[in-house]
Short mmCIF file of C-alpha atoms in Angstrom, two decimals:
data_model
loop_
_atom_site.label_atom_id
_atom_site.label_comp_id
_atom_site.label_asym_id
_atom_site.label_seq_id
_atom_site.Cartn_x
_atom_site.Cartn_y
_atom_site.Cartn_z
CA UNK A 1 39.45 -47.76 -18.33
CA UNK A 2 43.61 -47.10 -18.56
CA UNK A 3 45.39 -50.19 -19.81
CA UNK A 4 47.56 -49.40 -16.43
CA UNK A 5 47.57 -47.42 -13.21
CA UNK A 6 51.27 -46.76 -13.93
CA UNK A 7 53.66 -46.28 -16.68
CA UNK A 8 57.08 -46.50 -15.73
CA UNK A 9 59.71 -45.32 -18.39
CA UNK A 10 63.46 -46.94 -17.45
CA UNK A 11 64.10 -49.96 -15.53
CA UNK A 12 67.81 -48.62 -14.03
CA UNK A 13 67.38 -49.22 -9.96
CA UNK A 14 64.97 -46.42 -9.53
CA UNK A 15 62.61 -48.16 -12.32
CA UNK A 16 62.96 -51.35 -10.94
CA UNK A 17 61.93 -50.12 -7.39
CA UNK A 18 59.23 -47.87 -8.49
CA UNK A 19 57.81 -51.02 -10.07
CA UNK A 20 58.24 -53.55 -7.92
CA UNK A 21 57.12 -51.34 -4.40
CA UNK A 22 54.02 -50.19 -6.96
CA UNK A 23 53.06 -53.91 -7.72
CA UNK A 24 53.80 -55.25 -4.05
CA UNK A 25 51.25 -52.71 -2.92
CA UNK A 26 48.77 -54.05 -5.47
CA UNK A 27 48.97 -51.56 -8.46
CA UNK A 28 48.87 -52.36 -11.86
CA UNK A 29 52.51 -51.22 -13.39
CA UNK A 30 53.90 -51.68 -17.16
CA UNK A 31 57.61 -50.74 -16.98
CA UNK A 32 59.38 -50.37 -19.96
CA UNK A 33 63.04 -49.72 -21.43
CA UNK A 34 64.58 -48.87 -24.89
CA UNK A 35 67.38 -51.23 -24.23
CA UNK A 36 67.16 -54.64 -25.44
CA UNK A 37 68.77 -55.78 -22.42
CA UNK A 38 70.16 -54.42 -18.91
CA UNK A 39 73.70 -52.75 -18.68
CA UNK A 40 75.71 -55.51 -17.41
CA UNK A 41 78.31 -53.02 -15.94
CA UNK A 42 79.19 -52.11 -12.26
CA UNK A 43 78.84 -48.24 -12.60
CA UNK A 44 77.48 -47.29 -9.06
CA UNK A 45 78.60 -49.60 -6.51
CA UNK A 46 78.00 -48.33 -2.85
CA UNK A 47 74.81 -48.58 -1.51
CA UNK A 48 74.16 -46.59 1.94
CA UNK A 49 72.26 -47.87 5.19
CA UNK A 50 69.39 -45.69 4.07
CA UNK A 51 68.60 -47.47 0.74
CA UNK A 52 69.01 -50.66 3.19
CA UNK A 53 66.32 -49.65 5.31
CA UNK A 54 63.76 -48.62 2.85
CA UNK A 55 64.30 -51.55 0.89
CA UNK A 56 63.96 -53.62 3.78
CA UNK A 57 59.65 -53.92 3.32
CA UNK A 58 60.52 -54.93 -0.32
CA UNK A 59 62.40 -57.69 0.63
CA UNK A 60 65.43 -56.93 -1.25
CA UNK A 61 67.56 -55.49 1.31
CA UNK A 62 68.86 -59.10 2.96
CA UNK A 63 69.84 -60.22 -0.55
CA UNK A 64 72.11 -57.17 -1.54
CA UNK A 65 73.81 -57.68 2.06
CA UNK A 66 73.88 -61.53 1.01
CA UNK A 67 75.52 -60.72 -2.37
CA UNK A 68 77.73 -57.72 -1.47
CA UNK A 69 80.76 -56.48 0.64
CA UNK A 70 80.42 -54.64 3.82
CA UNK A 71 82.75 -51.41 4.36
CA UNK A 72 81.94 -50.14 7.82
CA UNK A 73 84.72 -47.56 7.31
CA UNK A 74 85.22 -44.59 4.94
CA UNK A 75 89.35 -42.64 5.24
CA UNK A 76 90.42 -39.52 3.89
CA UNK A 77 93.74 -40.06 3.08
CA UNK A 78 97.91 -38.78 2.09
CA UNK A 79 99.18 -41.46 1.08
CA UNK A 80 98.87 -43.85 4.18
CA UNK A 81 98.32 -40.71 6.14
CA UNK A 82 94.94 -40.35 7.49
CA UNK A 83 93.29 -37.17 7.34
CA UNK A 84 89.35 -37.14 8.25
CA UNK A 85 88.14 -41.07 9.31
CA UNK A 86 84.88 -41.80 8.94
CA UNK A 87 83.46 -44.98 11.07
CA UNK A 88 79.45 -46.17 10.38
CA UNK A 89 79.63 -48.78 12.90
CA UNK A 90 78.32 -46.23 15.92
CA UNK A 91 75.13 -45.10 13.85
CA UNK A 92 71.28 -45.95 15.15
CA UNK A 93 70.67 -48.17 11.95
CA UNK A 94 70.37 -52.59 11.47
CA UNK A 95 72.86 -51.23 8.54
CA UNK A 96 75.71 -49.83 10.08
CA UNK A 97 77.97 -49.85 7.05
CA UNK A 98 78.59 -48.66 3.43
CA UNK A 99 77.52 -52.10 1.56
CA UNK A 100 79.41 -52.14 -1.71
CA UNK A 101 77.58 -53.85 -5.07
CA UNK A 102 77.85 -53.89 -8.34
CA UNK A 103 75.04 -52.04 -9.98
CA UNK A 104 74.09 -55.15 -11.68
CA UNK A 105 74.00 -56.83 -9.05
CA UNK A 106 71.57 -54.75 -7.59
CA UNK A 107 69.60 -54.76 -10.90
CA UNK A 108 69.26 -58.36 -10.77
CA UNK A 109 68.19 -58.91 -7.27
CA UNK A 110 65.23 -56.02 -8.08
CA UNK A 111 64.22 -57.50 -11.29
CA UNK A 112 64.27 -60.88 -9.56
CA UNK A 113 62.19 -59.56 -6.73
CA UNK A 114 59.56 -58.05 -9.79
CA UNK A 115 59.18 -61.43 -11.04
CA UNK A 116 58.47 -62.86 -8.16
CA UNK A 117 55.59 -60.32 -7.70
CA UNK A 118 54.53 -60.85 -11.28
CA UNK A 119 56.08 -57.89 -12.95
CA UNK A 120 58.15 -57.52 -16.09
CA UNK A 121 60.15 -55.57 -17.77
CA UNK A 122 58.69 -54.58 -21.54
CA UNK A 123 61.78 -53.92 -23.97
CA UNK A 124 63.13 -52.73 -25.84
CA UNK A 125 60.38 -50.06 -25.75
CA UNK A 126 61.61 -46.61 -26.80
CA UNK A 127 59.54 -43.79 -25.84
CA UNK A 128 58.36 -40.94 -28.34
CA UNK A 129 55.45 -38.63 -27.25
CA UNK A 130 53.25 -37.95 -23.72
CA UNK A 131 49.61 -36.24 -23.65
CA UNK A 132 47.96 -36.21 -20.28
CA UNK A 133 44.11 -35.05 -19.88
CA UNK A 134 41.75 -34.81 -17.05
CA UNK A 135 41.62 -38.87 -16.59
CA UNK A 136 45.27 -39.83 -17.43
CA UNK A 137 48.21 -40.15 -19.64
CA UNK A 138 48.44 -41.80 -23.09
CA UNK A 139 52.27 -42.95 -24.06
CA UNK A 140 53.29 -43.60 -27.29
CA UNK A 141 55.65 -45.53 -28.53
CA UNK A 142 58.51 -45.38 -31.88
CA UNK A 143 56.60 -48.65 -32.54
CA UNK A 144 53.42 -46.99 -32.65
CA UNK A 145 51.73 -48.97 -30.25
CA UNK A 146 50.00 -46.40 -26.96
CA UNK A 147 49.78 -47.17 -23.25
CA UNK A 148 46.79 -45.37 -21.39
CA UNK A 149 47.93 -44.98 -17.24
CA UNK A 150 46.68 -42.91 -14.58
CA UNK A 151 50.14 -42.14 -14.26
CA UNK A 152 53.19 -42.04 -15.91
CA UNK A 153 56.86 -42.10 -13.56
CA UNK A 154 60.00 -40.66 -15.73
CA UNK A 155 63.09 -42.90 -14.31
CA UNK A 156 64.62 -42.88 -17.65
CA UNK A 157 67.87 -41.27 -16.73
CA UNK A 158 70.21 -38.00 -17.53
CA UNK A 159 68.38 -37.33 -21.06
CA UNK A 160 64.91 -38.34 -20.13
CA UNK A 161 62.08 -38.34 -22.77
CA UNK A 162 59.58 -38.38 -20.37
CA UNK A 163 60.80 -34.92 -18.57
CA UNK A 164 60.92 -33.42 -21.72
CA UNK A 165 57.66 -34.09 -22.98
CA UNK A 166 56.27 -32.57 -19.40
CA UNK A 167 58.38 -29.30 -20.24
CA UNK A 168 60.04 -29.91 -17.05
CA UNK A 169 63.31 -27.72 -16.94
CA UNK A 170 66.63 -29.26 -15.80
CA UNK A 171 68.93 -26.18 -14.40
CA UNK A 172 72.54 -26.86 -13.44
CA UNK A 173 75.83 -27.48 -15.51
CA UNK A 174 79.10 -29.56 -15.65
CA UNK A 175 82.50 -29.65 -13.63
CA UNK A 176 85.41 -28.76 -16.08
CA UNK A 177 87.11 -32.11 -15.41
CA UNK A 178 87.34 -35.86 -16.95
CA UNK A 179 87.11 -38.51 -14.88
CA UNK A 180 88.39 -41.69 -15.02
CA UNK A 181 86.68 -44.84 -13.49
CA UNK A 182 88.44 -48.64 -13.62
CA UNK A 183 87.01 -51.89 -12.29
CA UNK A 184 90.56 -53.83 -11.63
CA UNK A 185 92.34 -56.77 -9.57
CA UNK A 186 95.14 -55.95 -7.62
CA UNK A 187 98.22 -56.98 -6.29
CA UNK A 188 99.20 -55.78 -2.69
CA UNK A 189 97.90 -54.86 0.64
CA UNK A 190 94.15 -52.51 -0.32
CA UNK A 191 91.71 -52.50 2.37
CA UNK A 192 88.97 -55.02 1.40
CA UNK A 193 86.65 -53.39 4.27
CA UNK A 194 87.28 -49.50 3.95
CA UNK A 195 86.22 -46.57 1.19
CA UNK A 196 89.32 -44.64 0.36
CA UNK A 197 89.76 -40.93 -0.79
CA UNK A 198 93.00 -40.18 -1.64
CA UNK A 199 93.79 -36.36 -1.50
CA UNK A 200 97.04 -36.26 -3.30
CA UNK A 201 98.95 -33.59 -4.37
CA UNK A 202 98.28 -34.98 -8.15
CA UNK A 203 94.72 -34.98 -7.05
CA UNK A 204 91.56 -37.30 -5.92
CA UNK A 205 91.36 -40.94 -5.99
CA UNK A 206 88.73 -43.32 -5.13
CA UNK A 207 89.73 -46.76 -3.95
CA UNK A 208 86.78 -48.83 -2.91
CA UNK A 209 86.52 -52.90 -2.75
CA UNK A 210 84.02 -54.76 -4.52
CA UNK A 211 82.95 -58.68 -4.15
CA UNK A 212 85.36 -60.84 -5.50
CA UNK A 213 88.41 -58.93 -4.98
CA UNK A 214 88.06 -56.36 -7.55
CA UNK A 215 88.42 -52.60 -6.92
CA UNK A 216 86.54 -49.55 -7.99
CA UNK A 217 88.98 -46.51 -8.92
CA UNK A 218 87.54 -43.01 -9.78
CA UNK A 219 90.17 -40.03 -10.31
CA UNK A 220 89.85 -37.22 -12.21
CA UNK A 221 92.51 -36.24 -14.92
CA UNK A 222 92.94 -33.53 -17.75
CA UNK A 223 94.20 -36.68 -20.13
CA UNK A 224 91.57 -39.64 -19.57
CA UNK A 225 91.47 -41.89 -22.62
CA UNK A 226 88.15 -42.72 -23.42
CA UNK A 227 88.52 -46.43 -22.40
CA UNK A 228 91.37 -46.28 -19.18
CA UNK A 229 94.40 -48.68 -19.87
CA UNK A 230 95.82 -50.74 -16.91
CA UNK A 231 98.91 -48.60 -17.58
CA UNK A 232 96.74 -45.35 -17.58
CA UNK A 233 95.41 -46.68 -14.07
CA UNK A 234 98.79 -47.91 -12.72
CA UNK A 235 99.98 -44.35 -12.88
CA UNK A 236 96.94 -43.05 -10.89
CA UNK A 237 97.44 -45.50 -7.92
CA UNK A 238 101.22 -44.67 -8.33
CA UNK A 239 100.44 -41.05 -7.86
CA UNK A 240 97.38 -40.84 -5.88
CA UNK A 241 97.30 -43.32 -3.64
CA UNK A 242 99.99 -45.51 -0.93
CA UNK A 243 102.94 -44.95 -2.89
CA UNK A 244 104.48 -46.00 -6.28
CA UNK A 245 104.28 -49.97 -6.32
CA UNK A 246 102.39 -50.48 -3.20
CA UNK A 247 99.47 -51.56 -5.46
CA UNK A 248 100.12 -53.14 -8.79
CA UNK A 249 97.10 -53.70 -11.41
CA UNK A 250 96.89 -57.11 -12.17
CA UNK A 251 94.04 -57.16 -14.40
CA UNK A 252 91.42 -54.40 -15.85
CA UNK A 253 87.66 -55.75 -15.97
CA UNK A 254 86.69 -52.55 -17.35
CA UNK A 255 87.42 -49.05 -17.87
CA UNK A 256 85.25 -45.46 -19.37
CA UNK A 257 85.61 -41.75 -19.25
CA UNK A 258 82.76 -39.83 -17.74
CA UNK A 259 82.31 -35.96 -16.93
CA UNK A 260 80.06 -34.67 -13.91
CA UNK A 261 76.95 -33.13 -14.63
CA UNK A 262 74.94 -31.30 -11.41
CA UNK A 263 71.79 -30.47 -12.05
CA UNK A 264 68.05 -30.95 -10.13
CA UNK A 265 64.46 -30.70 -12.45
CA UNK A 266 62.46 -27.77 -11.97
CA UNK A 267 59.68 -29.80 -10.36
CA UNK A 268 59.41 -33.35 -9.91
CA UNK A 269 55.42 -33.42 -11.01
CA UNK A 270 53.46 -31.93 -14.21
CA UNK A 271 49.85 -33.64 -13.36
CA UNK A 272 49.96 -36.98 -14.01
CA UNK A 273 54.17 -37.21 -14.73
CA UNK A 274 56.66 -37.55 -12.22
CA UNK A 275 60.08 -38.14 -12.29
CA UNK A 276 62.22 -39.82 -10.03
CA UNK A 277 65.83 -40.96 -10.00
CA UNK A 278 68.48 -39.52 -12.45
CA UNK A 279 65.45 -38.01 -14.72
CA UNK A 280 65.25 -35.73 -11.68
CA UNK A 281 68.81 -35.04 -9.93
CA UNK A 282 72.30 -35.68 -11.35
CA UNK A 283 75.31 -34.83 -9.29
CA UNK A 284 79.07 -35.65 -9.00
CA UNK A 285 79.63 -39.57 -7.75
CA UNK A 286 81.70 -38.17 -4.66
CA UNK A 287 79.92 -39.97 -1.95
CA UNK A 288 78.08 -42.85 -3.75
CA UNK A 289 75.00 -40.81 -3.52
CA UNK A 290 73.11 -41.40 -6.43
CA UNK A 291 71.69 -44.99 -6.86
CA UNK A 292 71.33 -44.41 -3.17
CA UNK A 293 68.82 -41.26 -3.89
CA UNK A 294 67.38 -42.80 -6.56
CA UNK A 295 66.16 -45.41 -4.80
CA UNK A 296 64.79 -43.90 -1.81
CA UNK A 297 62.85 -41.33 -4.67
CA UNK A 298 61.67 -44.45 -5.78
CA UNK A 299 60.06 -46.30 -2.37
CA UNK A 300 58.80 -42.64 -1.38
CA UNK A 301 56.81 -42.01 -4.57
CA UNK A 302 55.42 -45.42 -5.01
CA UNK A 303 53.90 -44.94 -1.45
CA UNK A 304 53.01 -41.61 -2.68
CA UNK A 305 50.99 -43.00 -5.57
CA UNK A 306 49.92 -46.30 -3.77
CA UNK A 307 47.95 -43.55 -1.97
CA UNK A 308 46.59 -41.34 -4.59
CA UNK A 309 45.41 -44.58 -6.21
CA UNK A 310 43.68 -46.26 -3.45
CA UNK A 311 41.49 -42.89 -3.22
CA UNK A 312 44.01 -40.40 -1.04
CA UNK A 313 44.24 -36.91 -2.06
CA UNK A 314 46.98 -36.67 -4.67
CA UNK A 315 48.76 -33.89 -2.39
CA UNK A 316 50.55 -36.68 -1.41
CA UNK A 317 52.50 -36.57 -5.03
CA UNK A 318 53.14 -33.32 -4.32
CA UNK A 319 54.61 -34.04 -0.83
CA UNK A 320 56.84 -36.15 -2.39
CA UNK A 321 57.81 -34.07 -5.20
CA UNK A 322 58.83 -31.53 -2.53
CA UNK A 323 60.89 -33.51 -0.11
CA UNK A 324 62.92 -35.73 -2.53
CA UNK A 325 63.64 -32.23 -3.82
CA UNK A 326 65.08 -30.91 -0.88
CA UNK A 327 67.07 -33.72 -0.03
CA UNK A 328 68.62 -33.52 -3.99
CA UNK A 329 69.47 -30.15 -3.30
CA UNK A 330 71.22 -31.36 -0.51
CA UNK A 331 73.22 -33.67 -1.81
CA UNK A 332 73.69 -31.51 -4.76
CA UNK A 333 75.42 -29.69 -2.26
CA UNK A 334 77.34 -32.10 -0.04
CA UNK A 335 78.77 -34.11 -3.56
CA UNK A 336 79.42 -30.68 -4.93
CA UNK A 337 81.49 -29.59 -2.16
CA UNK A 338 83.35 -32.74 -1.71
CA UNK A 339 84.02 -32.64 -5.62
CA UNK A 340 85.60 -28.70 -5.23
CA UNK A 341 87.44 -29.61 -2.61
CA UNK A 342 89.33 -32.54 -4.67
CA UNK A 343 89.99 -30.28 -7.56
CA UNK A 344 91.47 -27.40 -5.96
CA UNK A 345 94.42 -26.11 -7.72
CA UNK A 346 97.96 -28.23 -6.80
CA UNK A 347 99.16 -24.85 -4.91
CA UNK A 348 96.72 -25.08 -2.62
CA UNK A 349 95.80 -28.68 -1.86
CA UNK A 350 98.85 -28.97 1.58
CA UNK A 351 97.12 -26.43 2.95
CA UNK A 352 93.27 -28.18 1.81
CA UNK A 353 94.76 -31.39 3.39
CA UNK A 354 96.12 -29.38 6.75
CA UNK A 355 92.71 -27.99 6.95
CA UNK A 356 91.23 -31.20 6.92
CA UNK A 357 93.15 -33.01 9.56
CA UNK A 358 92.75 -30.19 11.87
CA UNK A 359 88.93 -30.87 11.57
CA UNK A 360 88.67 -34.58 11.54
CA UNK A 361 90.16 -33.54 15.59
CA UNK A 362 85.95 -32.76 15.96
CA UNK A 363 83.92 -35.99 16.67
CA UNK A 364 80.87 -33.63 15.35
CA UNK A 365 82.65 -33.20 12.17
CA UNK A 366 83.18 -37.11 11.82
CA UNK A 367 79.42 -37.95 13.03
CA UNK A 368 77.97 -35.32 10.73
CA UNK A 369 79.86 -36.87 7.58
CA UNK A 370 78.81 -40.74 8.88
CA UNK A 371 75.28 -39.05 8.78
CA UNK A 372 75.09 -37.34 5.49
CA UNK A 373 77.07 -40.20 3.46
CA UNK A 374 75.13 -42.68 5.30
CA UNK A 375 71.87 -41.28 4.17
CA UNK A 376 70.18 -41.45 7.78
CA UNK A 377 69.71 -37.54 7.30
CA UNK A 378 67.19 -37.91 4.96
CA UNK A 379 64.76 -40.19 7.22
#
């Protein structure tokens, strides 16, 4: 008898799901973490109308609307120029919108939705070592203490033990650049209801609107400190976004360095592991795809393994292994595209934004980006 049907490594969003969908269906689940306690940082912040709707059964969806800030709008922009606009308020979802959160926000509301189906989170709890036989997987931990599951879920991010105990391969690499990303307050007129990509001549910039009038910057820059300065982000919004003064930082709430990795595991299964979230995909933030992805690997493979263990055919892991797969490639491809086109050399970026204007003049090209940034493709 396993202590566990499931052994979930990472409670990040795709943890917390896995978990929580896993236990509402009636399956026994440990989830663990090495942390002591959660990240209590924003890091990703937009959640898409697909992660709306497949959180919707879990009963988590209404309270991220509740506790967040709806953006039905997402610009390409010069300046105040706009070059491709992007509206969600047309598309065939109850979620017709980009909702913007806090990551720990959205931790919270799934943790409090675990513990109100019983579940926990076991930390810190650092994993060391993964054998799997015929009738399950044994865990051990730097404690020395072993969990015996049927099944063991990797969602324990970029670096994830649990991946590289199953030999799972990781291909890929890194864009060249450093980015920047700022959680400020600021002074002057920025959209509280709109996504903003600045294509400047200096280069990208991300303005997006958070709950209680704070603001999410991302740019990337050959000279990011490693903790951003409200002077080092003044100079960005001077550069790359309405003009120089039209938004004034009034406060930093906090501020890193990050570089973009892309790269998609070999195979989401080995037997009894799986992986799901960042332990599987990791791609440039250009979008707000990956919390979003992460999640919907999450509700997919619990299904998948609600299945399995209530005496389906475990082809059903595989099926999942093999769609959530695709759709990473795809957004591999759509956030890598959108991340080239940002850093194009300075020569070339008049005739990059020329190019784009010209094409936002298609309603197919507008509808196809609502779709793909929406996440409604991947239904």
């Amino acid at each position: 008898m396993n202590d566990t049907d499931v052994l979930v490594v990472g409670a990040g969003p795709t943890g917390l799901t896995v978990a929580a969908s896993l236990t509402a269906h009636g399956v026994r689940v440990v989830l663990v973490d090495k942390l002591p306690e959660g990240q209590n940082t924003s890091r990703a912040a937009a959640v898409n109308a697909r992660t709306l709707e497949v959180l919707e059964d879990l009963d988590v969806a209404r309270r991220m609307v509740k506790a967040g800030l709806i953006a039905p709008r997402f610009t390409m922009r010069e300046g105040r120029r706009i070059l491709i606009p992007v509206d969600f308020s047309d598309l065939p979802t109850q979620h017709p919108y980009t909702l913007m959160l806090s990551q720990a926000d959205t931790e919270r509301l799934l943790l409090e939705r675990l513990h109100e189906l019983s579940g926990e989170v076991i930390r810190p709890k650092a994993l060391s070592q993964v054998t799997q036989d015929a009738g399950g997987v044994t865990a051990t931990f730097d404690d020395g203490e072993a969990v015996r599951a049927g099944y063991i879920v990797g969602t324990d991010g970029m670096h994830s033990t649990v991946r590289e105990q199953a030999g799972i391969g990781f291909a890929g690499g890194e864009f060249a650049e450093s980015f920047a990303l700022a959680d400020v307050r600021l002074a002057g007129e920025a959209p509280h209801d709109e996504v903003i990509l600045f294509y400047a001549k200096e280069g990208l910039n991300v303005l997006a609107p958070l709950p209680g009038d704070i603001f999410r910057i991302v740019a990337p820059a050959a000279d990011v400190p490693q903790v951003p300065s409200a002077a080092f982000v003044q100079s960005l919004l001077d550069a790359r976004g309405f003009g120089p003064g039209q938004l004034v930082v009034t406060e930093l709430l906090w501020g890193t360095r990050f570089h973009i990795h892309h790269r998609v595991a070999d195979s989401y299964r080995a037997g009894r592991i799986l992986l799901a979230g960042d332990a599987a995909h990791v791609h440039s933030p250009a979008g707000g795809q990956g919390m979003n992805l992460g999640i919907t690997d999450a509700i997919s493979l619990a299904d998948a393994l609600s299945e399995v263990l209530h005496g389906g055919s475990d082809t059903a892991l595989d099926a999942y292994g093999t769609a959530q797969r695709r759709r990473a490639e795809q957004v591999l491809k759509l956030t890598g595209r959108l991340t080239r086109i940002a850093t194009l050399p300075r020569p070339v970026r008049p005739i990059r934004n020329a190019g784009m204007r010209l094409s936002a003049r298609v309603p197919a090209v507008r509808q196809r980006l609502a779709i793909q940034l929406s996440g409604l493709g991947h239904r």
